PDB file of C-alpha atoms in Angstrom:
ATOM      1  CA  MET G 537      -3.800  -2.209   8.141  1.00  0.00           C
ATOM      2  CA  SER G 538      -3.020   1.077   9.743  1.00  0.00           C
ATOM      3  CA  GLY G 539      -4.796   4.374   9.314  1.00  0.00           C
ATOM      4  CA  SER G 540      -8.341   4.900   8.155  1.00  0.00           C
ATOM      5  CA  GLY G 541      -8.398   2.873   4.946  1.00  0.00           C
ATOM      6  CA  SER G 542      -8.610   5.943   2.715  1.00  0.00           C
ATOM      7  CA  ASN G 543      -6.106   4.467   0.245  1.00  0.00           C
ATOM      8  CA  CYS G 544      -8.156   1.278   0.102  1.00  0.00           C
ATOM      9  CA  GLU G 545     -11.304   3.244  -0.702  1.00  0.00           C
ATOM     10  CA  ASN G 546      -9.426   5.410  -3.188  1.00  0.00           C
ATOM     11  CA  LEU G 547      -8.213   2.307  -5.048  1.00  0.00           C
ATOM     12  CA  ILE G 548     -11.639   0.655  -5.045  1.00  0.00           C
ATOM     13  CA  ARG G 549     -13.297   3.812  -6.366  1.00  0.00           C
ATOM     14  CA  HIS G 550     -10.569   4.349  -8.977  1.00  0.00           C
ATOM     15  CA  PHE G 551     -11.132   0.879 -10.436  1.00  0.00           C
ATOM     16  CA  GLU G 552     -14.956   0.811 -10.137  1.00  0.00           C
ATOM     17  CA  GLY G 553     -16.394   0.122 -13.537  1.00  0.00           C
ATOM     18  CA  SER G 554     -13.001  -0.701 -15.045  1.00  0.00           C
ATOM     19  CA  GLU G 555     -13.038  -3.468 -17.610  1.00  0.00           C
ATOM     20  CA  ARG G 556      -9.332  -4.112 -16.977  1.00  0.00           C
ATOM     21  CA  ILE G 557      -8.924  -4.131 -13.196  1.00  0.00           C
ATOM     22  CA  ALA G 558     -11.171  -5.209 -10.328  1.00  0.00           C
ATOM     23  CA  THR G 559     -10.832  -5.182  -6.580  1.00  0.00           C
ATOM     24  CA  PRO G 560     -12.157  -8.637  -5.706  1.00  0.00           C
ATOM     25  CA  LEU G 561     -11.004  -8.750  -2.066  1.00  0.00           C
ATOM     26  CA  VAL G 562      -9.692  -6.606   0.773  1.00  0.00           C
ATOM     27  CA  VAL G 563      -7.600  -8.377   3.409  1.00  0.00           C
ATOM     28  CA  SER G 564      -6.663  -7.022   6.804  1.00  0.00           C
ATOM     29  CA  ASN G 565      -4.862  -8.422   9.794  1.00  0.00           C
ATOM     30  CA  LYS G 566      -7.055  -6.297  12.090  1.00  0.00           C
ATOM     31  CA  ALA G 567     -10.747  -6.991  12.522  1.00  0.00           C
ATOM     32  CA  ASP G 568     -11.383  -3.347  13.458  1.00  0.00           C
ATOM     33  CA  ALA G 569      -9.611  -1.843  10.432  1.00  0.00           C
ATOM     34  CA  TYR G 570     -11.825   0.850   8.950  1.00  0.00           C
ATOM     35  CA  ALA G 571     -10.767  -0.283   5.480  1.00  0.00           C
ATOM     36  CA  LEU G 572     -13.020  -3.308   6.019  1.00  0.00           C
ATOM     37  CA  VAL G 573     -15.992  -0.986   6.608  1.00  0.00           C
ATOM     38  CA  ARG G 574     -15.080   1.019   3.509  1.00  0.00           C
ATOM     39  CA  ALA G 575     -14.819  -2.174   1.433  1.00  0.00           C
ATOM     40  CA  TYR G 576     -18.159  -3.444   2.731  1.00  0.00           C
ATOM     41  CA  LYS G 577     -19.888  -0.146   1.900  1.00  0.00           C
ATOM     42  CA  LEU G 578     -18.491  -0.364  -1.634  1.00  0.00           C
ATOM     43  CA  GLY G 579     -19.564  -3.993  -2.091  1.00  0.00           C
ATOM     44  CA  VAL G 580     -16.087  -5.523  -1.971  1.00  0.00           C
ATOM     45  CA  PRO G 581     -15.646  -8.757  -0.002  1.00  0.00           C
ATOM     46  CA  ALA G 582     -13.224  -8.609   2.903  1.00  0.00           C
ATOM     47  CA  ALA G 583     -11.297 -11.088   5.012  1.00  0.00           C
ATOM     48  CA  VAL G 584      -9.429 -10.834   8.285  1.00  0.00           C
ATOM     49  CA  VAL G 585      -6.352 -13.013   8.668  1.00  0.00           C
ATOM     50  CA  SER G 586      -4.327 -13.521  11.815  1.00  0.00           C
ATOM     51  CA  LYS G 587      -0.534 -13.496  11.789  1.00  0.00           C
ATOM     52  CA  ALA G 588      -0.567 -17.296  11.931  1.00  0.00           C
ATOM     53  CA  GLU G 589      -2.988 -17.465   8.982  1.00  0.00           C
ATOM     54  CA  LEU G 590      -0.958 -14.946   6.984  1.00  0.00           C
ATOM     55  CA  ASN G 591       2.085 -17.161   7.412  1.00  0.00           C
ATOM     56  CA  ASP G 592       0.245 -20.371   6.508  1.00  0.00           C
ATOM     57  CA  PRO G 593       0.300 -21.248   2.792  1.00  0.00           C
ATOM     58  CA  GLU G 594      -2.607 -23.650   3.377  1.00  0.00           C
ATOM     59  CA  VAL G 595      -4.755 -20.670   4.387  1.00  0.00           C
ATOM     60  CA  MET G 596      -3.514 -17.792   2.251  1.00  0.00           C
ATOM     61  CA  LEU G 597      -3.030 -19.434  -1.126  1.00  0.00           C
ATOM     62  CA  PRO G 598      -6.543 -20.961  -1.228  1.00  0.00           C
ATOM     63  CA  LEU G 599      -8.032 -17.631  -0.084  1.00  0.00           C
ATOM     64  CA  LEU G 600      -6.263 -15.724  -2.850  1.00  0.00           C
ATOM     65  CA  HIS G 601      -7.095 -18.386  -5.453  1.00  0.00           C
ATOM     66  CA  LYS G 602     -10.776 -18.352  -4.423  1.00  0.00           C
ATOM     67  CA  TYR G 603     -10.943 -14.694  -5.454  1.00  0.00           C
ATOM     68  CA  ASP G 604      -8.705 -15.107  -8.536  1.00  0.00           C
ATOM     69  CA  ILE G 605      -6.113 -12.719  -7.139  1.00  0.00           C
ATOM     70  CA  ASP G 606      -3.259 -12.141  -9.574  1.00  0.00           C
ATOM     71  CA  PHE G 607      -1.862  -8.881  -8.165  1.00  0.00           C
ATOM     72  CA  ILE G 608      -1.591  -7.691  -4.554  1.00  0.00           C
ATOM     73  CA  VAL G 609      -1.522  -4.068  -3.427  1.00  0.00           C
ATOM     74  CA  LEU G 610      -0.421  -3.241   0.105  1.00  0.00           C
ATOM     75  CA  ALA G 611      -1.569   0.043   1.591  1.00  0.00           C
ATOM     76  CA  GLY G 612      -1.284   0.224   5.339  1.00  0.00           C
ATOM     77  CA  PHE G 613      -0.719  -3.509   5.726  1.00  0.00           C
ATOM     78  CA  LEU G 614       2.090  -3.664   8.266  1.00  0.00           C
ATOM     79  CA  PRO G 615       3.008  -7.346   8.720  1.00  0.00           C
ATOM     80  CA  LEU G 616       5.868  -8.667   6.632  1.00  0.00           C
ATOM     81  CA  ILE G 617       4.671 -10.667   3.653  1.00  0.00           C
ATOM     82  CA  PRO G 618       5.829 -14.281   3.955  1.00  0.00           C
ATOM     83  CA  ASP G 619       8.320 -15.662   1.460  1.00  0.00           C
ATOM     84  CA  PHE G 620       5.844 -18.195   0.033  1.00  0.00           C
ATOM     85  CA  LEU G 621       3.528 -15.359  -1.071  1.00  0.00           C
ATOM     86  CA  ILE G 622       6.400 -13.410  -2.599  1.00  0.00           C
ATOM     87  CA  ALA G 623       7.408 -16.558  -4.487  1.00  0.00           C
ATOM     88  CA  ALA G 624       3.814 -17.198  -5.615  1.00  0.00           C
ATOM     89  CA  TYR G 625       3.406 -13.581  -6.806  1.00  0.00           C
ATOM     90  CA  PRO G 626       6.815 -12.507  -8.162  1.00  0.00           C
ATOM     91  CA  ARG G 627       6.769  -8.791  -9.006  1.00  0.00           C
ATOM     92  CA  LYS G 628       3.033  -8.927  -8.413  1.00  0.00           C
ATOM     93  CA  ILE G 629       2.991  -7.442  -4.893  1.00  0.00           C
ATOM     94  CA  VAL G 630       3.496  -3.724  -4.424  1.00  0.00           C
ATOM     95  CA  ASN G 631       3.677  -1.615  -1.290  1.00  0.00           C
ATOM     96  CA  LEU G 632       3.020   2.042  -0.612  1.00  0.00           C
ATOM     97  CA  HIS G 633       5.549   3.658   1.757  1.00  0.00           C
ATOM     98  CA  PRO G 634       5.038   7.178   3.156  1.00  0.00           C
ATOM     99  CA  ALA G 635       8.593   8.432   2.554  1.00  0.00           C
ATOM    100  CA  LEU G 636      11.231   8.650  -0.120  1.00  0.00           C
ATOM    101  CA  LEU G 637      12.921   5.277   0.227  1.00  0.00           C
ATOM    102  CA  PRO G 638      15.595   4.310   1.007  1.00  0.00           C
ATOM    103  CA  LYS G 639      15.234   7.023   3.661  1.00  0.00           C
ATOM    104  CA  TYR G 640      12.953   6.229   6.577  1.00  0.00           C
ATOM    105  CA  GLY G 641      12.249   2.640   5.632  1.00  0.00           C
ATOM    106  CA  GLY G 642      12.535  -0.667   7.422  1.00  0.00           C
ATOM    107  CA  LYS G 643      11.245  -2.084  10.659  1.00  0.00           C
ATOM    108  CA  GLY G 644       9.261   0.375  12.743  1.00  0.00           C
ATOM    109  CA  MET G 645       9.053   2.935   9.958  1.00  0.00           C
ATOM    110  CA  TRP G 646       5.362   3.263   9.212  1.00  0.00           C
ATOM    111  CA  GLY G 647       2.715   5.946   9.491  1.00  0.00           C
ATOM    112  CA  HIS G 648       3.367   8.721  11.973  1.00  0.00           C
ATOM    113  CA  HIS G 649       6.760   7.225  12.908  1.00  0.00           C
ATOM    114  CA  VAL G 650       7.983   8.065   9.428  1.00  0.00           C
ATOM    115  CA  HIS G 651       6.658  11.616   9.511  1.00  0.00           C
ATOM    116  CA  GLU G 652       8.159  12.196  12.968  1.00  0.00           C
ATOM    117  CA  ALA G 653      11.555  11.025  11.692  1.00  0.00           C
ATOM    118  CA  VAL G 654      11.293  13.302   8.649  1.00  0.00           C
ATOM    119  CA  LYS G 655      10.498  16.270  10.905  1.00  0.00           C
ATOM    120  CA  ALA G 656      13.273  15.427  13.389  1.00  0.00           C
ATOM    121  CA  ALA G 657      15.813  15.251  10.558  1.00  0.00           C
ATOM    122  CA  GLY G 658      14.812  18.692   9.275  1.00  0.00           C
ATOM    123  CA  GLU G 659      14.110  17.407   5.774  1.00  0.00           C
ATOM    124  CA  THR G 660      13.154  19.978   3.153  1.00  0.00           C
ATOM    125  CA  GLU G 661      11.074  17.449   1.210  1.00  0.00           C
ATOM    126  CA  THR G 662       9.263  14.189   1.715  1.00  0.00           C
ATOM    127  CA  GLY G 663       7.122  12.008  -0.457  1.00  0.00           C
ATOM    128  CA  MET G 664       5.736   8.614  -1.207  1.00  0.00           C
ATOM    129  CA  THR G 665       7.304   5.512  -2.676  1.00  0.00           C
ATOM    130  CA  VAL G 666       5.662   2.555  -4.366  1.00  0.00           C
ATOM    131  CA  HIS G 667       7.934  -0.487  -4.545  1.00  0.00           C
ATOM    132  CA  TYR G 668       7.848  -4.196  -5.233  1.00  0.00           C
ATOM    133  CA  VAL G 669       7.675  -6.350  -2.128  1.00  0.00           C
ATOM    134  CA  THR G 670      10.654  -8.599  -1.425  1.00  0.00           C
ATOM    135  CA  PRO G 671      11.728 -10.457   1.707  1.00  0.00           C
ATOM    136  CA  VAL G 672      13.659  -7.311   2.752  1.00  0.00           C
ATOM    137  CA  CYS G 673      11.351  -4.833   4.522  1.00  0.00           C
ATOM    138  CA  ASP G 674      10.994  -1.779   2.251  1.00  0.00           C
ATOM    139  CA  GLY G 675      13.902  -3.091   0.185  1.00  0.00           C
ATOM    140  CA  GLY G 676      12.222  -3.946  -3.093  1.00  0.00           C
ATOM    141  CA  GLU G 677      12.811  -2.215  -6.408  1.00  0.00           C
ATOM    142  CA  ILE G 678      11.292   1.253  -6.476  1.00  0.00           C
ATOM    143  CA  ILE G 679       8.506   1.652  -9.037  1.00  0.00           C
ATOM    144  CA  ALA G 680       7.702   5.328  -8.502  1.00  0.00           C
ATOM    145  CA  GLN G 681       8.289   8.206  -6.114  1.00  0.00           C
ATOM    146  CA  TYR G 682       6.565  11.551  -5.802  1.00  0.00           C
ATOM    147  CA  LYS G 683       7.938  14.426  -3.737  1.00  0.00           C
ATOM    148  CA  VAL G 684       6.516  17.412  -1.906  1.00  0.00           C
ATOM    149  CA  ALA G 685       8.364  20.372  -0.410  1.00  0.00           C
ATOM    150  CA  LEU G 686       8.385  20.949   3.329  1.00  0.00           C
ATOM    151  CA  SER G 687       8.876  24.130   5.287  1.00  0.00           C
ATOM    152  CA  PRO G 688      10.571  24.373   8.688  1.00  0.00           C
ATOM    153  CA  ASP G 689       7.188  25.432  10.111  1.00  0.00           C
ATOM    154  CA  ASP G 690       5.454  22.212   9.038  1.00  0.00           C
ATOM    155  CA  THR G 691       4.270  20.092  11.954  1.00  0.00           C
ATOM    156  CA  VAL G 692       4.316  16.299  11.864  1.00  0.00           C
ATOM    157  CA  ASP G 693       0.609  16.446  11.022  1.00  0.00           C
ATOM    158  CA  ASP G 694       1.311  18.901   8.176  1.00  0.00           C
ATOM    159  CA  ILE G 695       3.968  16.543   6.819  1.00  0.00           C
ATOM    160  CA  ALA G 696       1.557  13.602   7.037  1.00  0.00           C
ATOM    161  CA  ALA G 697      -1.168  15.584   5.245  1.00  0.00           C
ATOM    162  CA  LYS G 698       1.147  16.666   2.430  1.00  0.00           C
ATOM    163  CA  GLU G 699       2.398  13.115   1.898  1.00  0.00           C
ATOM    164  CA  HIS G 700      -1.130  11.678   2.062  1.00  0.00           C
ATOM    165  CA  GLU G 701      -2.232  14.099  -0.642  1.00  0.00           C
ATOM    166  CA  LEU G 702       0.387  12.541  -2.929  1.00  0.00           C
ATOM    167  CA  GLU G 703      -0.956   9.062  -2.140  1.00  0.00           C
ATOM    168  CA  MET G 704      -4.524  10.043  -2.984  1.00  0.00           C
ATOM    169  CA  ARG G 705      -3.441  11.660  -6.238  1.00  0.00           C
ATOM    170  CA  TYR G 706      -0.901   9.178  -7.600  1.00  0.00           C
ATOM    171  CA  PHE G 707      -1.241   5.740  -5.977  1.00  0.00           C
ATOM    172  CA  PRO G 708      -4.110   4.327  -8.098  1.00  0.00           C
ATOM    173  CA  GLU G 709      -2.422   5.494 -11.308  1.00  0.00           C
ATOM    174  CA  ILE G 710       0.873   3.878 -10.291  1.00  0.00           C
ATOM    175  CA  VAL G 711      -0.901   0.622  -9.452  1.00  0.00           C
ATOM    176  CA  GLU G 712      -2.704   0.579 -12.789  1.00  0.00           C
ATOM    177  CA  LYS G 713       0.457   1.269 -14.792  1.00  0.00           C
ATOM    178  CA  THR G 714       2.400  -1.324 -12.801  1.00  0.00           C
ATOM    179  CA  ILE G 715      -0.221  -4.013 -13.377  1.00  0.00           C
ATOM    180  CA  PHE G 716       0.091  -3.435 -17.098  1.00  0.00           C
ATOM    181  CA  SER G 717       3.855  -2.868 -16.942  1.00  0.00           C
ATOM    182  CA  GLU G 718       3.560   0.576 -18.447  1.00  0.00           C
ATOM    183  CA  LYS G 719       6.177   3.311 -17.996  1.00  0.00           C
ATOM    184  CA  ILE G 720       5.545   5.546 -15.044  1.00  0.00           C
TER     185      ILE G 720
END
């Protein structure tokens, strides 16, 4: 996970008390990810998996089955998802990307790197994309995109803040509609 885990907390809080959707587990590849602290404070179990464990079906599949995971939401999880997980969860893994894909996607395009590239290109808008995860980094079918206008005076931090506002507002709703295959 990257960042502060605010999307993780936002999702957990959005689905608290829901009879339709639960957040049974938060997984990170970093033991110091603040999302783990947020999950703990909200009573959600958490697990830390190394790169080797993430890529081991004998570790990941039993972990996900133990918690009855049937849908996976990535928010700030940077490692590529292994093919065996994509095959085990077809169209059941979604990712949040902090740009309007296909622009500013792919290897190395995460977090501040994305916002710096948007600023350097002089874009007049940016946004967020939620897409299905496939073996191609940021290449899965786009589920939803939301845009926000930029001004030439916006700093990289301003761009990041505007995009993050979209995430906080729309991401849980997109996840919920996607789980139930509703129109977005």
